[in-house]
Coordinates of C-alpha atoms in Angstrom, one line a residue:
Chain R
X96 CA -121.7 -72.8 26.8
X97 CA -119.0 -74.5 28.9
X98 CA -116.2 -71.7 30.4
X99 CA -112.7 -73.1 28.8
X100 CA -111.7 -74.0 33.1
X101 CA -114.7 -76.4 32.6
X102 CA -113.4 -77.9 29.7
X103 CA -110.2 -78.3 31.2
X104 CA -111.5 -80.2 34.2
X105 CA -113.4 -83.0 31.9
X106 CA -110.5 -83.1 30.2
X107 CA -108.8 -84.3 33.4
X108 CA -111.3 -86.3 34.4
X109 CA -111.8 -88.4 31.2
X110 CA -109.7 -91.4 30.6
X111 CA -107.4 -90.7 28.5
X112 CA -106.7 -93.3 25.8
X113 CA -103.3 -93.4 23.1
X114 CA -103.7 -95.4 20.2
X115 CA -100.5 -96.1 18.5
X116 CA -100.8 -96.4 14.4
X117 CA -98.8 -96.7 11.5
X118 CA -100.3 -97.7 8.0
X119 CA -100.6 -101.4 9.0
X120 CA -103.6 -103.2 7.9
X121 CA -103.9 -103.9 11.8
X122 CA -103.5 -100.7 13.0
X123 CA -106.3 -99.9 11.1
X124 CA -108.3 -102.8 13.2
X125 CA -106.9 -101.0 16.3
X126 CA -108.7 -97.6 15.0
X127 CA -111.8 -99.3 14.2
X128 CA -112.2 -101.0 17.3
X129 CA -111.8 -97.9 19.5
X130 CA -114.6 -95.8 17.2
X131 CA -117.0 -98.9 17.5
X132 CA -115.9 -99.3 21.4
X133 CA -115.5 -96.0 22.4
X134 CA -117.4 -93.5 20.0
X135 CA -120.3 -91.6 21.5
X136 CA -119.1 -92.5 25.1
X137 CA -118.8 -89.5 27.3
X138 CA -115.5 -89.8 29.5
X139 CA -113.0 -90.7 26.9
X140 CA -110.7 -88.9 24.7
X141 CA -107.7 -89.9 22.8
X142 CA -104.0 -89.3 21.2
X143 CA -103.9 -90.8 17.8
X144 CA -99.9 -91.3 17.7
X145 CA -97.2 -92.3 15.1
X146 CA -94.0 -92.9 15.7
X147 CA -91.8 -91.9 13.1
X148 CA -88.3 -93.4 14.3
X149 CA -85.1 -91.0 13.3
X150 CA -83.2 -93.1 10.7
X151 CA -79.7 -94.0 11.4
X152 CA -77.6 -91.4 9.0
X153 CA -75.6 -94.8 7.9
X154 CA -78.9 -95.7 6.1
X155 CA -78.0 -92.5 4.0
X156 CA -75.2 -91.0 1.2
X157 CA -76.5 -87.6 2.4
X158 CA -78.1 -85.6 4.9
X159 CA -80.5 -84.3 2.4
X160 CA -81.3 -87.5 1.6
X161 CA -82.1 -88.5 5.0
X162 CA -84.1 -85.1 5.6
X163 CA -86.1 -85.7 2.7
X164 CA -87.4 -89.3 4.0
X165 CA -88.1 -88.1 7.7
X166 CA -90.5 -85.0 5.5
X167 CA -91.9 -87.7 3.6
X168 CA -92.6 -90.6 6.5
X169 CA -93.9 -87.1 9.0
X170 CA -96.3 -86.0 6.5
X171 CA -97.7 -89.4 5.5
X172 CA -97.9 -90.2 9.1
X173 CA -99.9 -86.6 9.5
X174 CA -102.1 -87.4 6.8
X175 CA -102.9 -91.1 8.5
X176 CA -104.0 -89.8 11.4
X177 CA -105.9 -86.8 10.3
X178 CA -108.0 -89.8 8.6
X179 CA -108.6 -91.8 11.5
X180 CA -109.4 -88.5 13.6
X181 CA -111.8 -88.2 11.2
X182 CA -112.8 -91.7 11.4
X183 CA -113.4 -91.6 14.9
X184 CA -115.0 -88.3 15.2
X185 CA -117.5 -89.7 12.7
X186 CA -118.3 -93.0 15.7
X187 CA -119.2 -89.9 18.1
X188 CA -116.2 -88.6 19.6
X189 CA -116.2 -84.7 19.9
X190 CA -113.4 -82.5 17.9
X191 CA -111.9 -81.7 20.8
X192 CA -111.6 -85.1 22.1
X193 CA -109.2 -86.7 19.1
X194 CA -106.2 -85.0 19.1
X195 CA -103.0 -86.2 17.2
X196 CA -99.2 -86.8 17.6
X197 CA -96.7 -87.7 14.6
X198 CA -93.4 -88.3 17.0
X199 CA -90.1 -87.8 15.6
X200 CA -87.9 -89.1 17.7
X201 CA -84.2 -91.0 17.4
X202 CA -86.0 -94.3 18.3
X203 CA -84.2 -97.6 19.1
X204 CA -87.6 -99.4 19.7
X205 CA -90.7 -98.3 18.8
X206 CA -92.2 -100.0 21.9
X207 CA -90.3 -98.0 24.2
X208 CA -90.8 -94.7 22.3
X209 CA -94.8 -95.7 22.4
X210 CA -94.7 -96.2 26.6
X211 CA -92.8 -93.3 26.5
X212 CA -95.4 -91.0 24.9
X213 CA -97.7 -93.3 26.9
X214 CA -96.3 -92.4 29.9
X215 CA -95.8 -88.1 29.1
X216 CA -98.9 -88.0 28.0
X217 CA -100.3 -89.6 31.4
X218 CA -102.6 -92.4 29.2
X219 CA -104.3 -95.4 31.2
X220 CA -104.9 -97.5 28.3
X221 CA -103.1 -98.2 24.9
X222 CA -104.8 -99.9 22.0
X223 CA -102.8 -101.1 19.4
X224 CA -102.4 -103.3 16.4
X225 CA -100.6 -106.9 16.4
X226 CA -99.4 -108.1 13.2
X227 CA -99.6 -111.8 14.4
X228 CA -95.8 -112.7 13.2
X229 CA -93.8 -115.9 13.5
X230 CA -91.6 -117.0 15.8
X231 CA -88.9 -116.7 13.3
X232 CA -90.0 -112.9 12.5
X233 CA -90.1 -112.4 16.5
X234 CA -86.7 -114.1 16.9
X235 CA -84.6 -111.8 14.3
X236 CA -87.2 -108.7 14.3
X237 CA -88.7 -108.6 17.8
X238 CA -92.3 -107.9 18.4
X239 CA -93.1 -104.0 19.1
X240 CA -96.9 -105.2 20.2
X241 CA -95.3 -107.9 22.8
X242 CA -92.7 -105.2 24.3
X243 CA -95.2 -103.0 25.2
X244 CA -97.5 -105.7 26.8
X245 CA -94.4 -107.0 28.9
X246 CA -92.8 -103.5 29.7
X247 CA -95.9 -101.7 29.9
X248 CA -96.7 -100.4 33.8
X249 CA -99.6 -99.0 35.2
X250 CA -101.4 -98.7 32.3
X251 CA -104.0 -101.3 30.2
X252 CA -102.8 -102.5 26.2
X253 CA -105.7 -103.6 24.4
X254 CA -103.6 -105.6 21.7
X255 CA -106.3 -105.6 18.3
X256 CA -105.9 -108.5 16.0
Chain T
X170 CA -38.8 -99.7 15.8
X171 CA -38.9 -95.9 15.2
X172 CA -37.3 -94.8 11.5
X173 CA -36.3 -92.0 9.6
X174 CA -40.2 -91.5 8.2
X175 CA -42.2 -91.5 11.7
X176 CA -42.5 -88.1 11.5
X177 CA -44.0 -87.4 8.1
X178 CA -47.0 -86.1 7.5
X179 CA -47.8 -83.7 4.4
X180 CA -50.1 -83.0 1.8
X181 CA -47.8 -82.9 -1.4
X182 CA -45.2 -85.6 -2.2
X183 CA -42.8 -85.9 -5.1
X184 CA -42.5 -89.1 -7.3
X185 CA -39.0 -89.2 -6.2
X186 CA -39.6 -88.6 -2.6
X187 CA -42.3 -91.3 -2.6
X188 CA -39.9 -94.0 -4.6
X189 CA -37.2 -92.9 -2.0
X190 CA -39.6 -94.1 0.6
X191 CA -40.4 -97.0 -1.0
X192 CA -36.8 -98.2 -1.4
X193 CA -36.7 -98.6 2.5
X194 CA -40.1 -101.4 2.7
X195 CA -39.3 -102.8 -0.9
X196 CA -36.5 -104.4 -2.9
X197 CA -35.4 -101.7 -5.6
X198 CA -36.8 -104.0 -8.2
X199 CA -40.2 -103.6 -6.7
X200 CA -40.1 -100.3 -6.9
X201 CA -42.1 -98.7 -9.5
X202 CA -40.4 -96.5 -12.2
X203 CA -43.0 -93.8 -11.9
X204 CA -45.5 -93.3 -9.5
X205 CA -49.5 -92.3 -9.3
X206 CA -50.1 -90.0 -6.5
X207 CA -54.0 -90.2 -5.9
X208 CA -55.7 -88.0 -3.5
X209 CA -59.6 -88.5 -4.4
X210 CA -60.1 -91.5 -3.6
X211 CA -64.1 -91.3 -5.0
X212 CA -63.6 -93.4 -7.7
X213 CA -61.8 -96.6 -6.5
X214 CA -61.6 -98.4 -9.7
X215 CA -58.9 -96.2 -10.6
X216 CA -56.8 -96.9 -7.5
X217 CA -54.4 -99.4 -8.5
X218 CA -51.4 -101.5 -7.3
X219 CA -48.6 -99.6 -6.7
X220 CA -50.7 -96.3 -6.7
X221 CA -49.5 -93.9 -3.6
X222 CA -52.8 -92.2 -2.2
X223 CA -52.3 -89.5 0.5
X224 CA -54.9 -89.9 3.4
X225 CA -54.4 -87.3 6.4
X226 CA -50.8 -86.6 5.3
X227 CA -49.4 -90.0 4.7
X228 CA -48.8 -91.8 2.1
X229 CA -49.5 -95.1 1.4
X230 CA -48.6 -97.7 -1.2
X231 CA -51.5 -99.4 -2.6
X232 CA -51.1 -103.5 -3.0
X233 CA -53.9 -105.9 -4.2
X234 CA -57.9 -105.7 -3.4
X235 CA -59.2 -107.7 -0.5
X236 CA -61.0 -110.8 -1.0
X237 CA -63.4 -113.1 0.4
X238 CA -62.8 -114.4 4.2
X239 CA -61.4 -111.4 5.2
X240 CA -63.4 -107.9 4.6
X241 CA -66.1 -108.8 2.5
X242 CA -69.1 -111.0 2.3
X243 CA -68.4 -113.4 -1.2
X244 CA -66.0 -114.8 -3.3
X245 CA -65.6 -111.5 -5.1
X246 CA -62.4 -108.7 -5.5
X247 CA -63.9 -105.9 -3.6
X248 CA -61.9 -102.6 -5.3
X249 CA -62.9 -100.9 -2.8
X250 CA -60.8 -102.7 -0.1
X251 CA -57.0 -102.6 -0.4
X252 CA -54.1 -103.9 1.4
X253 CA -51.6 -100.9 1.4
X254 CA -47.9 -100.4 2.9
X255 CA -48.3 -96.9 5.2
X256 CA -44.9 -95.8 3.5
X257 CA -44.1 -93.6 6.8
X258 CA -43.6 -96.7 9.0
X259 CA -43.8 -99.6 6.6
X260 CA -46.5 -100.8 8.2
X261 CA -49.2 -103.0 6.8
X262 CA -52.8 -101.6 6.3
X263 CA -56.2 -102.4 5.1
X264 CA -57.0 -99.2 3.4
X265 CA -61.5 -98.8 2.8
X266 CA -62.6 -96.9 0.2
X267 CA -66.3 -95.3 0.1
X268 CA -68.4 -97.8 -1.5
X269 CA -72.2 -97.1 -0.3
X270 CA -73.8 -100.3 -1.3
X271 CA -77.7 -100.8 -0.7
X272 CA -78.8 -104.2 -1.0
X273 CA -82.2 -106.1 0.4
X274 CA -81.6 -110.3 1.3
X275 CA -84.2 -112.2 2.5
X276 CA -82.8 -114.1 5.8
X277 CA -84.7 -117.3 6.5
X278 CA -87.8 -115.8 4.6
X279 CA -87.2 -112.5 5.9
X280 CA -86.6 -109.5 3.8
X281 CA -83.7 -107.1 5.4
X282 CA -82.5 -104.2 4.3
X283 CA -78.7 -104.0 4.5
X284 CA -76.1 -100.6 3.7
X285 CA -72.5 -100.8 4.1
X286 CA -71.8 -97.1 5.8
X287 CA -68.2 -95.7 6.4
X288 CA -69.7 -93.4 8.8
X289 CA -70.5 -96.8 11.0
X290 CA -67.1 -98.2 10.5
X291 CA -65.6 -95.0 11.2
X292 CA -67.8 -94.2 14.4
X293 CA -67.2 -98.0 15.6
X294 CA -63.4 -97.5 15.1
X295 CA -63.3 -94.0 16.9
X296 CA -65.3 -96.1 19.8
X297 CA -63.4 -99.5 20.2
X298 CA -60.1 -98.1 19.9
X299 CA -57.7 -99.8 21.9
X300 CA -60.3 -102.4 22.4
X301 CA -58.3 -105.9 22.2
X302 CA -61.6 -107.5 20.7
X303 CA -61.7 -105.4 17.3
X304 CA -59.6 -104.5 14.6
X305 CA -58.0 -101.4 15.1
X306 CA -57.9 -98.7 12.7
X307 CA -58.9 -94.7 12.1
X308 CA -60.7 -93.2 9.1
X309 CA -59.6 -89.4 7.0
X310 CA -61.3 -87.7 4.7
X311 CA -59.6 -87.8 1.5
X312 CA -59.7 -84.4 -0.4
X313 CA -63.3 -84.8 -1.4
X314 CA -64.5 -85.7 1.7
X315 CA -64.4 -89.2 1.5
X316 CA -64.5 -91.1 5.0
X317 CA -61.5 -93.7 3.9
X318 CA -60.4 -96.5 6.8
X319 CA -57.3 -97.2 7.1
X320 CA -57.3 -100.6 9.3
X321 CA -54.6 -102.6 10.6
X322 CA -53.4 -105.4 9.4
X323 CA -54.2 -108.9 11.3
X324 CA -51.9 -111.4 10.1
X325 CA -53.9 -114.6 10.8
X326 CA -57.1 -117.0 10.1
X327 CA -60.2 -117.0 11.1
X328 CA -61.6 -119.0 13.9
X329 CA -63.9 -121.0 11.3
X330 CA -60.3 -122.2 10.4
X331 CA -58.7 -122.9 13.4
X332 CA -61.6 -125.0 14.9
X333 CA -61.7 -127.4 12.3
X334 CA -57.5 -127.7 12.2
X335 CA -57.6 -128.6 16.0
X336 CA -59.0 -132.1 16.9
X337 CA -59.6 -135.1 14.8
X338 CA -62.9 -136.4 16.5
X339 CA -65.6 -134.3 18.2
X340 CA -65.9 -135.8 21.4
X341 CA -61.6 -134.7 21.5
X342 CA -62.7 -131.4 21.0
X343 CA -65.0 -130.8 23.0
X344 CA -63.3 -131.8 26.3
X345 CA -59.8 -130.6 25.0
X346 CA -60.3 -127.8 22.8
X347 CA -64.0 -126.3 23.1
X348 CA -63.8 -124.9 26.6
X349 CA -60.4 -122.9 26.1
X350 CA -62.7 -121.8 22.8
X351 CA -65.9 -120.9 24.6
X352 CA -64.2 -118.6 26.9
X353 CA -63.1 -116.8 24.2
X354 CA -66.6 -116.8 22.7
X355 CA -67.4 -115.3 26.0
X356 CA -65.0 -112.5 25.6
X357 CA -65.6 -111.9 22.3
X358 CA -69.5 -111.6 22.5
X359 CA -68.5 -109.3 25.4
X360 CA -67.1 -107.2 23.2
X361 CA -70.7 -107.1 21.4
X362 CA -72.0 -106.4 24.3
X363 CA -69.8 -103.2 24.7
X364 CA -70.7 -102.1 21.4
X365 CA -74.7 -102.6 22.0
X366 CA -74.4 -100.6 25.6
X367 CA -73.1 -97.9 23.4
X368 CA -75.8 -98.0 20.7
X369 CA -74.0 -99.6 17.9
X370 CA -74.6 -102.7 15.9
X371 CA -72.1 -105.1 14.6
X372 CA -74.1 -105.5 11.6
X373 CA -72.6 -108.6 10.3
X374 CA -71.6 -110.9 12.3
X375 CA -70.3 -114.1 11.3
X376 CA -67.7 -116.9 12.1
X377 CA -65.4 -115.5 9.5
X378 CA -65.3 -111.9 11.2
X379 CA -63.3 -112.6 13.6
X380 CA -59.5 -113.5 13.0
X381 CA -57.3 -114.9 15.0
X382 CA -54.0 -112.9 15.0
X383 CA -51.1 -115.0 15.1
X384 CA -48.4 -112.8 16.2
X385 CA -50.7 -111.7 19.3
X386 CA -52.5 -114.8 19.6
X387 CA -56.3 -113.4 20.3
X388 CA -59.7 -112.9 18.1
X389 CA -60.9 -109.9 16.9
X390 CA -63.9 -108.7 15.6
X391 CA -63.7 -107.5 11.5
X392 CA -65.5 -105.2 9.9
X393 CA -68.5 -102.7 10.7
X394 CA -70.0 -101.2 8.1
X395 CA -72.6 -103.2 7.6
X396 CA -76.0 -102.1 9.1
X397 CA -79.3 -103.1 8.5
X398 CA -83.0 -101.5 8.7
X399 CA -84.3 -102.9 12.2
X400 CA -87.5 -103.5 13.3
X401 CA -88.5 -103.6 16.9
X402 CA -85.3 -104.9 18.8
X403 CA -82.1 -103.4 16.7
X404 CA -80.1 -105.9 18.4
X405 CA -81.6 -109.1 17.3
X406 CA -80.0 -110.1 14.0
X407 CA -76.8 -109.3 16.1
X408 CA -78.2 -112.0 19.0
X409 CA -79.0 -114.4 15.5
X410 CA -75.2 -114.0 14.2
X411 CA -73.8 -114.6 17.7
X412 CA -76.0 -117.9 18.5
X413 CA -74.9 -119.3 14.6
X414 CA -71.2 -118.7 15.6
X415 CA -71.7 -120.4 18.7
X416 CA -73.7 -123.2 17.5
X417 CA -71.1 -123.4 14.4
X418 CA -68.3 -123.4 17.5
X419 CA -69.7 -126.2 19.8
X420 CA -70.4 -128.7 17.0
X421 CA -66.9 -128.0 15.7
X422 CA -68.7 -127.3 12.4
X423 CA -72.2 -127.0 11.7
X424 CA -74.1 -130.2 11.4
X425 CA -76.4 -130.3 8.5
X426 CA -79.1 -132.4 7.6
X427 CA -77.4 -133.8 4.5
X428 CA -74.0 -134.5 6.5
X429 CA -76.4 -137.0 9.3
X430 CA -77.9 -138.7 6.2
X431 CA -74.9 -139.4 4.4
X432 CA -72.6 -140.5 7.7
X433 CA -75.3 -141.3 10.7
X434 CA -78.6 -142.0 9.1
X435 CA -80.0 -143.2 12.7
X436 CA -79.2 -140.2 14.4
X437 CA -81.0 -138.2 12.0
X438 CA -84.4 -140.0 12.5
X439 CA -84.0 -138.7 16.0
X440 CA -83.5 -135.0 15.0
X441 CA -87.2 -133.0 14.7
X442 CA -87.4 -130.0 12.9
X443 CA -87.3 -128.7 16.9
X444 CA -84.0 -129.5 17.1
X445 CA -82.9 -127.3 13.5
X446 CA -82.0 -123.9 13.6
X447 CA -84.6 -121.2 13.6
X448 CA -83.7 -119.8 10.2
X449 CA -81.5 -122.4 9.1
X450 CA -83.6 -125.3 9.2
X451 CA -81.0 -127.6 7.4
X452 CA -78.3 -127.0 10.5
X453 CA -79.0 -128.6 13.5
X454 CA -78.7 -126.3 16.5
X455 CA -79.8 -128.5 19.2
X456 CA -76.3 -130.5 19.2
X457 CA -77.1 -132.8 22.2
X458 CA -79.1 -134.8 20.1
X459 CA -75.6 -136.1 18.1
X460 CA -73.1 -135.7 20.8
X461 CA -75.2 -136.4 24.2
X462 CA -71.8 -135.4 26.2
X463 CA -72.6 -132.1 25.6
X464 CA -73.5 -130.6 28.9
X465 CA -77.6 -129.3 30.0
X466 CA -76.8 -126.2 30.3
X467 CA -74.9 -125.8 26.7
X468 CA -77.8 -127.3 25.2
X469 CA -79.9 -125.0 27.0
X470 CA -78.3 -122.0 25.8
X471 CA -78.4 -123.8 21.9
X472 CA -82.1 -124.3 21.8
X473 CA -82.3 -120.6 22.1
X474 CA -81.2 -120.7 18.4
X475 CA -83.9 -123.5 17.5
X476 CA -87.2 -124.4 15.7
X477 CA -88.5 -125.1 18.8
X478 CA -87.3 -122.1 21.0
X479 CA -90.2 -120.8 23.3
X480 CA -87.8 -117.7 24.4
X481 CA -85.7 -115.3 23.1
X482 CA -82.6 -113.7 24.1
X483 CA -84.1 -110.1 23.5
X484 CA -80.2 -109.0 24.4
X485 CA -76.5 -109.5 24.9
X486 CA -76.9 -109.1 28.7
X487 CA -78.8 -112.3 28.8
X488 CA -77.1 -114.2 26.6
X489 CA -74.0 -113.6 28.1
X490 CA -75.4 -114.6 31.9
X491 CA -76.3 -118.0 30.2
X492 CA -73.0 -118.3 28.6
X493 CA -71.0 -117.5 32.1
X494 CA -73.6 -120.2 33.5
X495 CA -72.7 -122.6 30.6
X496 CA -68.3 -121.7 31.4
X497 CA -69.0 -123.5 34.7
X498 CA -70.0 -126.3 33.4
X499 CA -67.4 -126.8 31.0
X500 CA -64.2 -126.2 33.3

């Protein structure tokens, strides 16, 4: 049996990946690629986040209101990932090597909230989904996958389409 | 001019107090033989001309609703939106009532979620005051807690209309007119600029949101309580509002499709779908195609705001370097 100091050195040695997920269809694909990439690999273990971005209060009448839909988008995020944990400990990664975030956070862009966890959680490589939107949609919308390929620093994005 | 009401400021008014105050902004024959004092202000349908509603202590005299081209975003009354006389001073006022609308629009094919928020306006106001770019104003809670604006009065039109009063021929404009324009196109998208930097959206920006006040003589920016659901960038349909206005400024009008087929036929077969707007693909955005003495660097800064844009202003910052860029061209 492995003393909990020799757990906690793999865990610094192994390359620490962050998948970032909401309930897109593509996200999904991001998931799936890391358990068919990465599952059963020693060396690996990864941060299943979700971003849940702190509505402005002017999208409210209430507080309450607003409360209730950050309880709502937190727990559905929670339930999400504990799914793809379970997905991916399923391809071969160990329990201990899926672990999960649901971020609430007041969060202008999501991209910079992601390479913000990226960079606290100290995470060489983040996979992600890319929704494969128009130019018009980029133009009045933005693109949270192309932010974090332009503004991401040391660090890999493995962009899943 | 200072006057014997400056000072007023109380909860509870009499009828004849209030007519008494009246008598010194109105001819006696406007004056109102008996007067509804309203301090809920929750349902606005009931606030009616020549109602007095106290806000913070003052009373004001309620006139008509606000319409279309002003405060609002169609043809429409909007009872929630008042012109008012503030009773102490006789001063003019835009008086907004809490009206928390929820609607979704699709924009160019694009659904967005839109609120109107009194919170916003009132933050925005609390944060550009004394700003010479936006209407000024404060908001009070009425006694139920409603967050009511009361706005100053611009006397004035809005740019839309003075561009199109000011030169008979485009090629006039744009060498007389358009650059003393653009530099105040600068200033005001500035003043965007100001309000991003401190985390705040216009919301709804548009050529008829900013007046031109003619006893000061400068634009301001209307109206914030618009916000919408963003996606990645929050600033984007903002950056899309400004580039419309510009593109709406520069060609002294927007130039649609129709308006090439019905009065140059044979510039339109040179205009691609490129050359359109982004979202509005019946406006043309790359102008240089119709006038082609509008300078590089303008036209540069256009095709931003076109079908066939390659890159986006992601904010105001580098907008704003193109724009000062563009200035040197035109002076």
């Amino acid at each position: 049996m492995q003393s909990d100091s020799g757990k906690q050195a793999d865990q610094t040695k192994d390359r620490h990946i962050l998948v970032a997920l909401d309930r897109s269809e593509n996200a999904k694909k991001a998931a799936l690629y890391v358990a068919d990439f990465l599952g059963g690999m020693p060396g690996f273990r990864v941060t299943l986040l979700s971003i849940v971005p702190e509505p402005s209060e002017d999208y409210f009448e209430t507080g309450e209101q607003r409360k209730a839909w950050i309880e709502e988008e937190s727990s559905g995020a929670e339930k999400l990932l504990r799914n793809y944990r379970e997905m991916l400990i399923q391809s071969g990664f160990s329990e201990d090597k899926v672990r999960m975030k649901v971020d609430v956070k007041n969060c202008p862009s999501i991209a910079d909230c992601i390479l913000d966890d990226q960079k606290k959680l100290g995470c060489c490589t983040i996979v992600m989904g890319r929704r494969g939107i128009s130019k018009k949609e980029e133009f009045l919308c933005g693109s949270t996958s192309s932010t974090v390929l332009h503004c991401g620093k040391n660090c890999a994005v493995w962009v899943i389409e | 001019m200072a006057n014997k009401h400056d000072n007023i400021r109380k909860e509870e008014y009499t009828e004849e107090e209030l007519r008494g105050m009246m008598l010194s902004w109105l001819p006696p024959s406007r004056v109102p033989e008996s007067v509804r004092i309203i301090t809920d202000t929750s349902n606005f349908h009931m606030v009616d001309f020549d109602d007095v509603v106290i806000l913070g202590g003052r009373p004001y005299l309620i006139r008509h609703c606000e319409r279309e081209g002003r405060f609002t975003i169609d043809e429409q009354p909007k009872f929630w939106v008042k012109r008012a006389i503030d009773l102490t001073d006789g001063s003019k006022k835009v008086i907004k009532m809490v009206f928390h609308e929820k609607f979704t629009t699709s924009v160019g094919g694009l659904t967005f979620k839109f609120f109107r928020s009194p919170k916003k306006e009132a933050r925005i106001l609390d944060l550009v005051r004394g700003h010479p770019k936006f209407m000024q104003g404060f908001s009070v809670k009425d006694t139920e807690g409603n967050i009511v604006r009361i706005i100053d009065y611009i006397p004035g039109s809005t740019i839309d209309n003075r561009i199109e009063a000011q030169a008979k021929g485009h090629k006039e404009y744009y060498y007389n007119h358009f650059p003393d324009i653009f530099s105040e196109f600068i200033s005001l998208v500035e003043a965007i600029k100001f309000l991003h930097d401190n985390g705040e959206k216009h919301g709804d920006i548009r050529r008829d949101h900013i007046i031109y006040g003619s006893s000061e003589g400068m634009y301001r920016w209307i109206d914030f309580d618009y916000n919408y659901w963003h996606q990645e960038n929050m600033f984007s349909y903002d950056i899309f509002g400004l580039g419309n206005v510009l593109i709406y400024l520069a060609g002294q009008g927007n130039v649609t499709a129709w308006h090439l087929k019905e009065n140059a036929p044979s510039v339109l077969e040179k205009i691609g779908q490129d050359d359109m707007n982004i979202v509005f693909r019946h406006r043309v955005a790359n102008l240089q195609k119709i006038y082609p003495y509008i300078s590089d660097q303008l036209a540069f800064v256009l095709k931003h705001f076109s079908g066939g844009v390659d890159t986006f202003y992601s904010d105001t910052g580098e907008f704003l370097d193109n724009l000062y860029e563009t200035q040197k061209d035109l002076i």
